[in-house]
Coordinates of N, CA, C and O in Angstrom, one line a residue:
M1 N 100.5 105.6 110.4 CA 99.5 104.6 108.8 C 98.9 103.2 109.3 O 98.2 102.9 109.4
N2 N 100.1 102.3 109.9 CA 100.2 101.2 110.2 C 99.4 100.9 111.4 O 98.5 100.3 111.8
R3 N 99.6 101.7 112.5 CA 98.5 102.0 113.6 C 96.9 102.2 113.6 O 96.3 101.5 113.8
L4 N 96.9 103.0 112.4 CA 95.3 103.0 112.5 C 95.1 102.2 111.3 O 93.5 101.3 111.9
K5 N 95.6 101.7 110.4 CA 95.1 100.4 109.6 C 94.7 99.1 110.6 O 94.0 98.4 110.8
G6 N 95.7 98.6 111.6 CA 95.6 97.7 112.2 C 94.6 97.8 113.5 O 94.1 97.0 113.4
N7 N 93.9 99.2 114.0 CA 93.3 99.5 114.7 C 91.9 99.3 114.1 O 91.2 98.8 114.3
Y8 N 92.2 99.8 112.6 CA 90.7 99.7 112.0 C 90.2 98.2 111.6 O 89.4 97.7 111.8
Q9 N 91.5 97.5 111.4 CA 91.2 95.9 110.8 C 91.4 95.4 112.0 O 91.0 93.9 112.0
G10 N 91.8 96.0 113.4 CA 92.1 94.9 114.6 C 92.7 93.9 114.6 O 93.0 92.5 115.0
N11 N 94.4 94.0 113.6 CA 95.3 93.0 113.3 C 96.2 93.7 113.9 O 97.5 92.9 113.5
G12 N 96.7 95.0 114.0 CA 97.6 95.4 114.6 C 98.6 94.7 115.4 O 98.0 94.2 116.7
I13 N 99.7 94.5 115.7 CA 100.6 93.9 116.6 C 101.7 95.0 116.7 O 102.3 95.3 115.8
R14 N 101.6 95.4 117.9 CA 103.3 96.2 118.3 C 104.4 95.7 118.3 O 104.5 94.9 118.9
A15 N 105.5 95.6 117.3 CA 106.4 95.1 117.3 C 107.8 95.9 117.5 O 107.8 97.2 117.2
F16 N 108.8 95.3 117.6 CA 110.1 96.2 117.7 C 111.4 95.5 116.5 O 111.1 94.2 116.7
W17 N 111.8 96.4 115.9 CA 112.8 95.6 114.7 C 113.6 96.7 114.6 O 113.7 97.7 115.0
W18 N 114.7 96.6 114.5 CA 116.0 97.6 114.3 C 115.5 97.9 113.0 O 115.5 97.5 111.8
A19 N 115.7 99.8 113.1 CA 114.7 100.7 111.3 C 115.7 101.5 111.3 O 115.6 102.2 110.7
G20 N 117.3 101.4 112.0 CA 118.1 102.3 111.7 C 119.1 102.5 110.4 O 118.9 103.2 109.8
D21 N 119.2 101.1 109.9 CA 120.4 101.2 109.1 C 119.7 100.8 107.3 O 120.1 100.5 107.0
H22 N 118.1 100.3 107.6 CA 117.2 99.9 106.6 C 118.0 98.8 105.7 O 118.4 98.2 104.7
N23 N 118.5 97.8 106.7 CA 119.4 96.7 106.3 C 118.2 95.4 106.3 O 117.4 95.7 107.1
F24 N 118.1 94.8 104.8 CA 117.0 93.9 104.7 C 116.6 93.0 106.2 O 115.5 92.8 106.2
G25 N 117.4 92.7 106.7 CA 117.7 91.2 107.6 C 116.7 92.0 108.9 O 115.8 91.2 109.5
D26 N 117.0 93.4 109.2 CA 115.5 93.7 110.3 C 114.7 94.0 110.0 O 113.3 94.2 110.2
Y27 N 114.2 94.1 108.5 CA 112.9 94.2 107.8 C 112.4 93.1 107.8 O 110.9 93.0 107.1
L28 N 113.0 91.8 108.2 CA 112.2 90.8 107.9 C 111.1 90.6 108.8 O 109.9 90.0 108.6
T29 N 111.3 91.4 110.2 CA 110.0 90.9 110.7 C 108.8 91.4 110.5 O 107.5 90.7 110.6
P30 N 108.5 92.8 110.3 CA 107.5 93.4 109.4 C 107.0 92.2 108.3 O 105.7 92.3 108.2
M31 N 108.0 92.2 107.2 CA 107.9 91.5 106.4 C 106.8 90.0 106.1 O 105.6 90.1 106.1
L32 N 107.7 89.4 107.4 CA 107.1 88.5 107.8 C 105.3 88.4 109.0 O 104.7 87.7 108.3
L33 N 105.4 89.2 109.7 CA 104.1 89.2 110.0 C 102.8 90.0 109.4 O 102.0 89.3 109.5
S34 N 103.3 90.8 108.3 CA 102.4 91.3 107.2 C 102.1 90.0 106.3 O 101.0 90.0 106.3
Y35 N 102.8 89.2 106.3 CA 102.9 88.2 105.7 C 101.5 87.0 106.0 O 100.6 86.3 105.5
H36 N 101.5 86.5 107.4 CA 100.9 85.8 107.9 C 99.5 86.8 108.6 O 98.6 86.6 109.4
G37 N 99.3 88.0 108.0 CA 97.9 88.4 108.4 C 97.7 89.6 109.4 O 96.8 90.2 109.9
F38 N 99.2 90.1 109.6 CA 98.8 91.3 110.7 C 99.5 92.1 110.4 O 100.1 92.4 109.0
T39 N 99.1 93.4 111.0 CA 99.9 95.0 110.6 C 100.8 95.2 111.5 O 100.7 95.5 113.1
P40 N 101.9 95.2 111.0 CA 103.2 95.5 112.1 C 103.3 97.1 112.5 O 103.2 97.9 111.7
I41 N 103.4 97.4 113.8 CA 103.7 98.6 114.2 C 104.9 99.1 115.1 O 104.6 98.1 116.2
L42 N 105.5 99.5 114.3 CA 106.9 99.9 115.1 C 106.8 100.3 116.5 O 106.5 101.5 116.2
S43 N 107.5 100.0 117.4 CA 107.2 100.3 118.8 C 108.3 100.6 119.5 O 109.2 99.8 119.3
S44 N 108.5 100.8 120.9 CA 109.6 100.6 121.4 C 109.9 99.6 122.1 O 108.8 98.5 122.3
P45 N 111.0 98.8 122.4 CA 110.8 97.8 123.1 C 110.0 97.3 124.1 O 109.5 96.5 123.8
M46 N 110.0 98.0 124.6 CA 109.0 98.1 126.2 C 107.7 98.1 125.8 O 107.2 97.4 126.7
D47 N 107.4 98.6 124.9 CA 105.7 98.3 124.2 C 105.7 97.5 123.7 O 104.4 97.3 123.3
A48 N 106.5 97.3 122.8 CA 106.1 96.0 122.0 C 105.7 94.8 122.6 O 105.9 94.6 123.2
Q49 N 104.5 94.0 121.7 CA 104.4 92.8 122.0 C 105.0 91.9 121.3 O 104.8 90.6 121.4
F50 N 106.2 92.0 120.3 CA 106.4 90.7 119.4 C 108.0 91.5 119.1 O 108.1 92.0 118.6
I51 N 109.0 90.5 119.3 CA 110.2 90.8 118.8 C 110.9 89.8 118.0 O 110.4 88.7 117.9
G52 N 111.3 89.8 116.8 CA 111.5 89.0 116.0 C 113.2 88.9 115.2 O 114.0 88.9 115.9
A53 N 113.4 88.3 114.1 CA 114.8 88.8 113.4 C 115.6 90.0 113.8 O 115.0 91.1 114.0
G54 N 116.8 89.5 114.2 CA 117.8 90.5 114.6 C 118.4 90.3 115.8 O 118.3 89.8 116.5
S55 N 119.5 91.5 115.8 CA 120.5 90.8 117.1 C 119.7 92.0 117.7 O 120.5 93.2 117.9
I56 N 118.4 92.4 118.6 CA 118.0 93.4 118.8 C 117.6 93.0 120.6 O 117.4 93.9 121.4
L57 N 117.9 91.7 121.5 CA 117.9 91.6 122.7 C 118.5 92.6 123.7 O 118.1 92.8 124.7
H58 N 119.7 93.0 123.0 CA 120.3 94.2 124.0 C 120.0 95.9 124.2 O 120.0 96.4 125.3
C59 N 118.8 95.9 123.4 CA 117.7 97.0 123.2 C 116.8 96.8 124.3 O 116.2 98.1 124.7
F60 N 116.4 95.5 124.8 CA 115.7 95.2 126.3 C 116.7 95.3 127.4 O 117.7 95.3 127.8
E61 N 115.8 96.1 128.7 CA 116.8 96.1 129.7 C 116.1 95.2 130.5 O 114.4 94.4 130.1
N62 N 117.1 94.7 131.7 CA 116.0 93.6 132.5 C 114.8 94.0 133.0 O 114.8 95.0 133.5
N63 N 113.8 93.7 132.8 CA 112.2 94.1 133.1 C 111.8 92.4 133.1 O 111.1 91.9 132.0
N64 N 111.3 92.0 134.4 CA 110.4 91.3 134.7 C 109.0 91.3 134.3 O 108.4 90.3 134.3
D65 N 108.4 92.4 133.7 CA 107.1 92.3 133.7 C 106.8 92.6 132.2 O 105.9 92.3 131.6
W66 N 107.6 92.2 131.3 CA 107.5 92.2 129.8 C 106.9 90.9 129.4 O 107.4 90.1 129.6
E67 N 106.0 91.0 129.0 CA 105.3 89.8 128.9 C 105.2 89.5 127.1 O 103.8 88.9 126.4
G68 N 105.7 90.3 126.2 CA 105.3 89.9 124.8 C 106.1 88.4 124.6 O 106.5 87.9 125.3
V69 N 106.3 88.4 123.1 CA 106.8 87.2 122.2 C 108.1 87.6 121.7 O 108.4 88.3 121.2
V70 N 109.0 86.3 122.2 CA 110.1 86.1 121.7 C 110.5 85.8 120.5 O 110.0 84.0 120.7
F71 N 110.6 85.8 119.4 CA 110.6 84.5 118.5 C 111.7 84.9 117.4 O 112.0 85.8 116.5
G72 N 112.7 83.4 117.3 CA 114.4 84.1 116.7 C 115.2 84.9 116.7 O 115.4 85.3 115.9
T73 N 115.0 85.8 117.5 CA 115.8 86.9 118.1 C 117.2 86.0 118.6 O 117.6 85.8 119.1
G74 N 118.0 87.3 118.7 CA 119.5 87.0 118.9 C 120.1 88.3 119.7 O 119.4 89.2 120.1
I75 N 121.3 87.6 120.4 CA 121.7 88.7 121.3 C 123.0 89.2 120.6 O 123.6 88.7 119.5
I76 N 123.7 90.4 120.5 CA 124.4 91.1 119.9 C 126.0 90.8 120.3 O 126.8 90.5 119.4
A77 N 126.5 90.2 121.5 CA 127.7 90.3 122.2 C 127.4 89.3 123.4 O 126.5 88.8 123.9
E78 N 128.4 88.7 123.5 CA 128.8 87.5 124.7 C 128.9 88.1 126.1 O 128.4 87.3 126.9
N79 N 129.2 89.7 126.1 CA 128.7 90.1 127.6 C 127.6 90.7 128.1 O 127.7 91.5 128.6
I80 N 126.3 90.3 127.0 CA 125.2 91.1 127.4 C 124.2 89.8 127.7 O 124.1 88.9 127.1
Y81 N 123.7 90.4 129.0 CA 122.6 89.4 129.7 C 121.3 90.0 129.8 O 121.4 91.1 130.1
R82 N 120.0 89.2 129.6 CA 118.8 90.0 130.1 C 118.3 88.9 130.2 O 118.3 87.7 130.2
R83 N 117.1 89.2 131.2 CA 115.9 88.1 131.7 C 114.6 88.5 131.1 O 114.7 89.7 131.3
F84 N 113.8 87.5 130.8 CA 112.4 87.8 130.4 C 111.5 86.7 131.1 O 111.0 85.7 130.8
K85 N 111.1 87.0 132.4 CA 110.6 85.9 133.2 C 109.3 85.8 132.7 O 108.6 84.8 132.6
K86 N 108.7 86.6 132.3 CA 107.4 86.7 131.6 C 106.8 86.5 130.4 O 105.7 86.0 129.5
A87 N 108.1 86.9 129.6 CA 107.6 86.7 128.0 C 107.4 85.3 127.6 O 108.2 84.5 128.3
N88 N 107.1 85.1 126.8 CA 106.3 84.2 125.7 C 107.6 84.0 124.9 O 107.7 84.1 123.9
I89 N 108.4 83.2 125.1 CA 109.9 82.8 124.4 C 109.7 81.5 123.5 O 110.1 80.3 124.0
L90 N 109.2 82.0 122.3 CA 108.9 80.6 121.3 C 110.6 80.2 120.4 O 110.3 78.9 120.5
A91 N 111.2 81.0 120.4 CA 112.7 80.4 119.8 C 113.3 81.7 119.9 O 113.2 82.5 119.8
V92 N 114.5 81.3 119.6 CA 116.1 82.0 119.9 C 117.1 82.1 119.0 O 116.7 80.9 118.2
R93 N 117.7 82.5 118.2 CA 118.8 82.3 116.9 C 119.5 81.2 117.8 O 119.7 80.3 116.1
G94 N 120.2 81.1 118.4 CA 120.9 80.1 119.0 C 121.4 80.1 120.2 O 120.7 80.5 121.4
R95 N 122.5 79.1 120.6 CA 123.0 78.9 122.4 C 122.8 79.6 122.8 O 122.9 79.9 123.9
L96 N 123.8 80.6 122.5 CA 124.4 81.6 123.0 C 123.0 82.8 123.8 O 123.4 83.0 124.5
T97 N 122.0 83.1 122.3 CA 121.2 84.0 123.2 C 120.5 82.8 123.8 O 120.5 83.8 125.1
R98 N 120.1 81.7 123.8 CA 119.4 81.2 124.9 C 120.1 81.0 126.2 O 119.2 81.3 127.3
D99 N 121.5 81.3 126.2 CA 122.1 81.1 127.3 C 122.0 82.3 128.1 O 121.9 82.6 129.3
H100 N 122.2 83.4 127.2 CA 122.4 84.6 127.8 C 120.8 85.8 128.2 O 120.9 86.6 128.9
I101 N 119.8 84.9 128.3 CA 118.3 85.4 128.5 C 118.2 84.2 129.3 O 116.8 84.6 129.7
F102 N 118.8 83.5 129.8 CA 118.4 82.5 130.5 C 117.1 81.5 130.5 O 116.3 81.2 131.1
A103 N 116.8 81.3 128.9 CA 115.7 80.7 128.4 C 116.1 79.3 128.8 O 117.1 78.5 129.0
P104 N 114.8 78.0 129.3 CA 115.1 76.9 129.4 C 115.9 76.2 128.0 O 115.9 76.5 126.9
L105 N 117.0 75.4 128.4 CA 117.8 74.7 127.1 C 116.7 73.8 126.4 O 117.1 73.3 125.2
T106 N 115.3 73.4 126.3 CA 114.5 73.4 125.2 C 113.8 73.7 124.8 O 113.4 73.8 123.8
T107 N 114.5 75.6 124.7 CA 113.7 76.3 123.8 C 114.4 75.8 122.2 O 115.7 75.8 122.1
P108 N 113.4 76.1 121.4 CA 113.8 75.5 120.2 C 114.8 77.1 119.6 O 114.7 78.1 120.0
L109 N 115.5 76.6 118.8 CA 116.8 77.8 117.9 C 116.2 78.0 116.6 O 116.2 77.0 115.9
G110 N 116.8 79.3 116.2 CA 116.5 79.2 114.8 C 116.1 80.4 114.6 O 115.5 81.5 115.4
D111 N 116.6 81.0 113.7 CA 116.5 82.6 113.2 C 114.9 83.0 112.5 O 114.5 82.1 111.7
L112 N 113.9 84.0 113.2 CA 112.7 84.1 112.4 C 112.9 83.8 110.6 O 112.1 83.6 110.3
G113 N 113.8 84.4 110.3 CA 113.9 84.7 108.7 C 114.5 83.1 108.3 O 113.7 83.1 106.8
L114 N 114.4 82.1 108.9 CA 113.9 81.0 108.4 C 112.7 80.6 107.7 O 112.7 80.0 107.0
L115 N 112.0 81.2 108.2 CA 110.2 81.0 107.9 C 110.2 82.0 106.6 O 109.0 81.8 106.2
I116 N 111.0 82.7 106.0 CA 110.8 83.3 104.7 C 110.6 82.1 103.6 O 109.8 83.1 102.7
S117 N 110.8 81.3 103.4 CA 110.2 80.4 102.6 C 109.2 80.2 102.1 O 108.5 80.0 101.3
D118 N 108.5 80.6 103.1 CA 106.7 80.7 103.4 C 106.4 81.6 102.2 O 105.5 81.4 101.6
T119 N 107.1 83.0 102.4 CA 106.6 84.1 101.3 C 106.7 83.8 99.8 O 106.6 84.5 99.1
V120 N 107.9 82.8 99.6 CA 108.4 82.8 98.4 C 107.7 81.5 97.3 O 107.7 80.7 97.3
K121 N 106.5 82.3 97.0 CA 105.9 81.1 96.0 C 106.5 80.6 94.6 O 105.8 79.6 94.2
V122 N 106.9 81.7 94.3 CA 107.8 80.9 92.8 C 108.7 81.3 92.7 O 109.6 82.6 93.3
R123 N 109.7 79.7 92.6 CA 111.0 80.3 92.8 C 111.9 81.0 91.5 O 111.4 80.6 90.2
A124 N 112.9 81.9 91.8 CA 113.5 82.5 90.8 C 114.6 81.4 89.8 O 114.5 80.5 90.4
K125 N 114.6 81.9 88.5 CA 115.3 80.7 87.9 C 116.8 81.3 87.9 O 117.4 82.5 88.1
K126 N 117.8 80.2 88.4 CA 119.1 80.4 88.7 C 119.7 81.6 87.0 O 119.8 80.8 86.3
K127 N 120.6 82.2 87.4 CA 121.0 83.1 86.6 C 122.6 83.6 86.8 O 123.2 83.7 85.9
Y128 N 122.9 83.2 88.1 CA 124.3 83.2 88.6 C 125.2 82.5 89.6 O 124.4 81.8 90.4
P129 N 126.3 81.8 88.9 CA 126.8 80.8 89.8 C 127.1 81.0 91.3 O 126.6 80.2 92.2
I130 N 127.0 82.6 91.3 CA 127.5 83.0 92.9 C 126.7 84.1 93.2 O 126.8 84.9 92.6
G131 N 126.5 83.9 94.7 CA 125.7 85.4 94.9 C 126.5 86.0 96.1 O 126.9 84.8 97.0
L132 N 127.2 86.8 96.4 CA 127.8 87.4 97.1 C 126.6 88.7 98.1 O 126.3 89.8 97.2
V133 N 126.7 88.2 99.1 CA 125.7 89.1 100.0 C 127.0 90.2 101.5 O 126.5 89.3 102.1
P134 N 127.2 91.1 100.6 CA 127.8 91.5 101.8 C 127.1 92.0 102.7 O 126.1 93.1 102.7
H135 N 127.6 92.3 104.1 CA 127.0 93.2 105.4 C 127.2 94.3 104.6 O 127.9 95.0 104.0
Y136 N 126.2 95.2 105.2 CA 126.1 96.5 105.0 C 127.8 97.6 104.9 O 127.7 98.3 104.5
E137 N 128.1 97.4 105.7 CA 129.4 97.8 106.1 C 130.6 97.3 105.4 O 131.3 97.9 105.1
D138 N 130.3 96.4 104.7 CA 131.3 95.7 104.0 C 130.9 95.9 102.3 O 131.3 95.8 101.1
L139 N 129.7 97.0 102.0 CA 129.4 97.0 100.5 C 130.4 98.1 99.8 O 130.7 97.5 98.5
G140 N 131.0 98.8 100.5 CA 132.4 99.6 100.0 C 133.8 98.5 99.7 O 134.5 99.2 99.3
N141 N 134.0 97.7 100.4 CA 135.1 97.0 100.3 C 135.8 96.7 98.8 O 135.1 96.3 98.3
P142 N 136.8 97.3 98.7 CA 137.6 97.2 97.7 C 137.9 96.0 97.3 O 138.0 95.7 95.8
R143 N 138.3 94.9 97.8 CA 138.4 93.2 98.0 C 136.9 92.7 97.1 O 136.8 92.4 95.9
I144 N 135.7 93.1 97.5 CA 134.5 92.8 96.6 C 134.2 93.3 95.5 O 134.1 92.7 94.7
R145 N 134.6 95.0 95.2 CA 134.4 95.1 94.3 C 135.7 94.6 93.0 O 135.4 94.5 91.9
A146 N 136.9 94.5 93.6 CA 137.4 93.8 92.5 C 137.5 92.4 92.0 O 137.5 91.9 91.1
L147 N 136.8 91.5 93.1 CA 136.5 90.5 92.8 C 135.4 90.3 91.6 O 135.5 89.9 90.7
H148 N 134.1 91.6 92.1 CA 133.2 91.4 91.1 C 133.6 91.5 90.0 O 133.2 91.3 88.8
R149 N 134.7 92.7 89.8 CA 135.0 93.4 88.3 C 136.0 91.7 87.6 O 135.6 91.4 86.4
R150 N 136.5 90.9 88.4 CA 137.2 90.0 87.6 C 136.3 89.1 87.3 O 136.9 88.4 86.2
F151 N 135.0 88.8 88.0 CA 134.3 87.9 87.8 C 132.8 88.2 87.3 O 131.9 87.3 87.8
R152 N 132.8 89.4 86.8 CA 131.4 90.1 86.8 C 130.3 89.3 86.2 O 129.0 89.5 87.1
H153 N 130.2 88.4 85.2 CA 129.4 87.8 84.7 C 128.9 86.0 85.6 O 128.1 85.3 85.7
N154 N 129.8 86.2 86.4 CA 129.8 84.7 87.3 C 129.2 85.0 88.7 O 128.7 84.1 89.7
I155 N 129.1 86.4 89.2 CA 129.2 86.9 90.9 C 127.8 87.6 90.6 O 128.3 89.1 90.0
K156 N 127.2 87.9 91.6 CA 126.0 89.0 91.7 C 126.1 89.3 93.0 O 126.2 88.7 94.2
I157 N 126.3 90.8 93.0 CA 126.5 91.7 94.3 C 125.3 91.6 95.2 O 124.6 92.4 93.8
I158 N 124.8 91.7 96.0 CA 123.6 91.7 96.4 C 123.5 93.0 97.1 O 124.4 92.5 98.5
N159 N 122.8 93.9 97.3 CA 122.9 94.9 98.4 C 121.9 94.7 99.5 O 120.5 94.7 98.6
V160 N 122.3 94.7 100.6 CA 121.1 94.2 101.4 C 120.4 95.5 101.9 O 119.6 95.3 102.9
L161 N 121.0 96.7 101.5 CA 120.1 98.1 101.9 C 118.9 98.3 101.3 O 117.9 99.2 101.2
R162 N 118.5 97.3 100.5 CA 116.9 97.2 99.7 C 115.9 96.5 100.3 O 116.2 95.6 101.2
H163 N 114.6 96.8 99.3 CA 113.5 96.1 100.3 C 113.8 94.4 100.4 O 114.4 94.0 99.5
P164 N 113.2 93.8 101.5 CA 113.6 92.3 101.6 C 113.2 91.7 100.2 O 114.0 90.8 100.4
S165 N 112.2 91.8 99.9 CA 111.8 90.9 98.6 C 112.3 91.3 97.7 O 112.9 89.9 97.2
K166 N 113.1 92.0 97.5 CA 114.4 92.3 96.3 C 115.7 91.6 96.6 O 116.3 90.6 95.6
V167 N 116.0 91.7 97.7 CA 117.2 91.1 98.3 C 117.3 89.1 98.3 O 118.3 88.7 97.9
I168 N 115.9 89.1 98.7 CA 115.4 87.5 98.6 C 115.3 87.2 97.0 O 115.8 86.4 97.0
Y169 N 114.8 87.6 96.3 CA 115.1 87.1 95.3 C 115.9 87.3 94.1 O 116.5 86.5 93.7
D170 N 117.0 88.3 94.9 CA 118.2 88.3 93.9 C 118.9 86.6 94.5 O 119.8 85.9 94.3
I171 N 118.9 86.5 95.9 CA 119.6 85.3 96.7 C 119.0 84.0 95.8 O 119.9 83.2 95.2
D172 N 117.9 84.2 95.7 CA 117.0 83.3 94.9 C 117.6 82.9 93.3 O 117.8 81.7 92.8
Q173 N 118.4 83.7 92.8 CA 118.9 83.6 91.6 C 120.4 82.9 91.3 O 120.8 82.6 90.6
C174 N 120.8 82.8 92.7 CA 121.9 82.4 93.2 C 122.1 80.7 93.0 O 121.0 80.3 93.5
E175 N 123.2 80.2 92.4 CA 123.3 78.3 92.7 C 124.0 78.2 94.2 O 124.0 77.6 94.9
C176 N 124.5 79.4 94.7 CA 125.4 79.4 95.8 C 125.6 80.7 96.3 O 125.7 81.8 95.6
I177 N 125.3 80.7 97.8 CA 125.7 82.4 98.2 C 126.9 82.7 99.2 O 127.0 81.7 100.3
L178 N 127.7 83.3 99.2 CA 128.7 83.4 100.1 C 128.1 84.9 100.7 O 128.2 85.9 100.1
S179 N 128.6 84.9 102.1 CA 127.9 86.6 102.9 C 128.5 86.7 103.9 O 128.9 85.6 104.8
T180 N 128.8 87.6 104.3 CA 129.2 88.2 105.3 C 128.1 89.0 106.1 O 128.2 89.3 107.4
S181 N 127.0 88.8 105.7 CA 125.4 89.2 106.5 C 124.9 87.9 106.8 O 124.7 87.3 106.3
L182 N 124.6 88.2 108.2 CA 124.0 87.0 108.6 C 122.6 86.6 108.0 O 122.6 85.3 107.9
H183 N 121.8 87.5 107.5 CA 120.9 87.2 107.3 C 120.8 86.4 105.6 O 119.6 86.2 105.5
G184 N 122.1 87.0 104.8 CA 122.2 86.6 103.7 C 122.0 85.0 104.0 O 121.7 84.3 102.9
I185 N 122.7 84.7 104.7 CA 123.1 82.8 105.0 C 121.9 82.2 105.3 O 121.3 81.5 105.2
V186 N 120.8 82.9 106.5 CA 119.7 82.8 107.0 C 118.4 82.4 105.6 O 117.9 81.5 105.7
V187 N 118.9 83.5 104.8 CA 117.7 83.3 103.6 C 118.1 82.0 102.9 O 117.7 81.4 101.9
A188 N 119.6 82.2 102.4 CA 120.0 81.0 101.4 C 119.7 79.6 102.1 O 119.3 78.8 101.5
D189 N 119.8 79.5 103.8 CA 119.5 78.2 104.1 C 118.0 78.2 103.5 O 117.5 76.9 103.9
A190 N 116.8 79.1 104.1 CA 115.5 79.2 104.2 C 115.1 78.6 102.9 O 114.3 78.1 102.2
L191 N 116.0 79.0 101.5 CA 115.6 78.6 100.5 C 116.6 77.7 99.6 O 116.4 76.9 98.3
E192 N 117.4 76.9 100.7 CA 118.0 75.5 100.6 C 118.8 75.8 99.4 O 119.0 74.8 98.5
I193 N 119.6 76.9 99.4 CA 120.8 77.3 98.6 C 122.0 77.0 99.3 O 122.1 77.5 100.4
P194 N 122.8 76.1 98.6 CA 124.5 76.2 99.3 C 125.0 77.7 100.0 O 124.8 78.3 98.6
N195 N 125.4 77.6 101.1 CA 126.3 79.1 101.1 C 127.5 78.6 102.4 O 127.4 77.9 102.9
R196 N 128.0 79.6 102.2 CA 129.5 79.8 103.4 C 129.0 81.5 103.7 O 129.0 82.2 102.8

């Protein structure tokens, strides 16, 4: 459907994001592209014109001919290296990624999710002293459930497997964020909410 819409409107952009686990951080790419007037079309890594949020650079093979845009993307492990000789590298998540894709030392550092503050026009009223943002693998952790039972009125457990706008709203309702999800921290940073 987005492919037809993008062709009709002339604003389609082939992008790659991890679409496997429905983790909100992976869906920040299409959300931000849509916000900025593009119609995101999920594509394979080598057919993509744009790659953004997520630890997804390992999905690309060394390909010196790929000419897409890398914007705030990360690499998942210290033993993975990739070369992007023709890509337009606007920013990468951090130094590890910069070094592992052989990008120039002057490459800006920062996750694409830091731009999420542009999409939040009205800030949420603070309702919780602490927001707990578990990584999707930690959602069933018994220690997290026990902590929530003990401090039910003070802690908001935020489920990262929902639509990004709902997760962002829940994070914005909290005075402080504790997170095992990287993008829980990134969004808190973007919204200038103290976090650990």
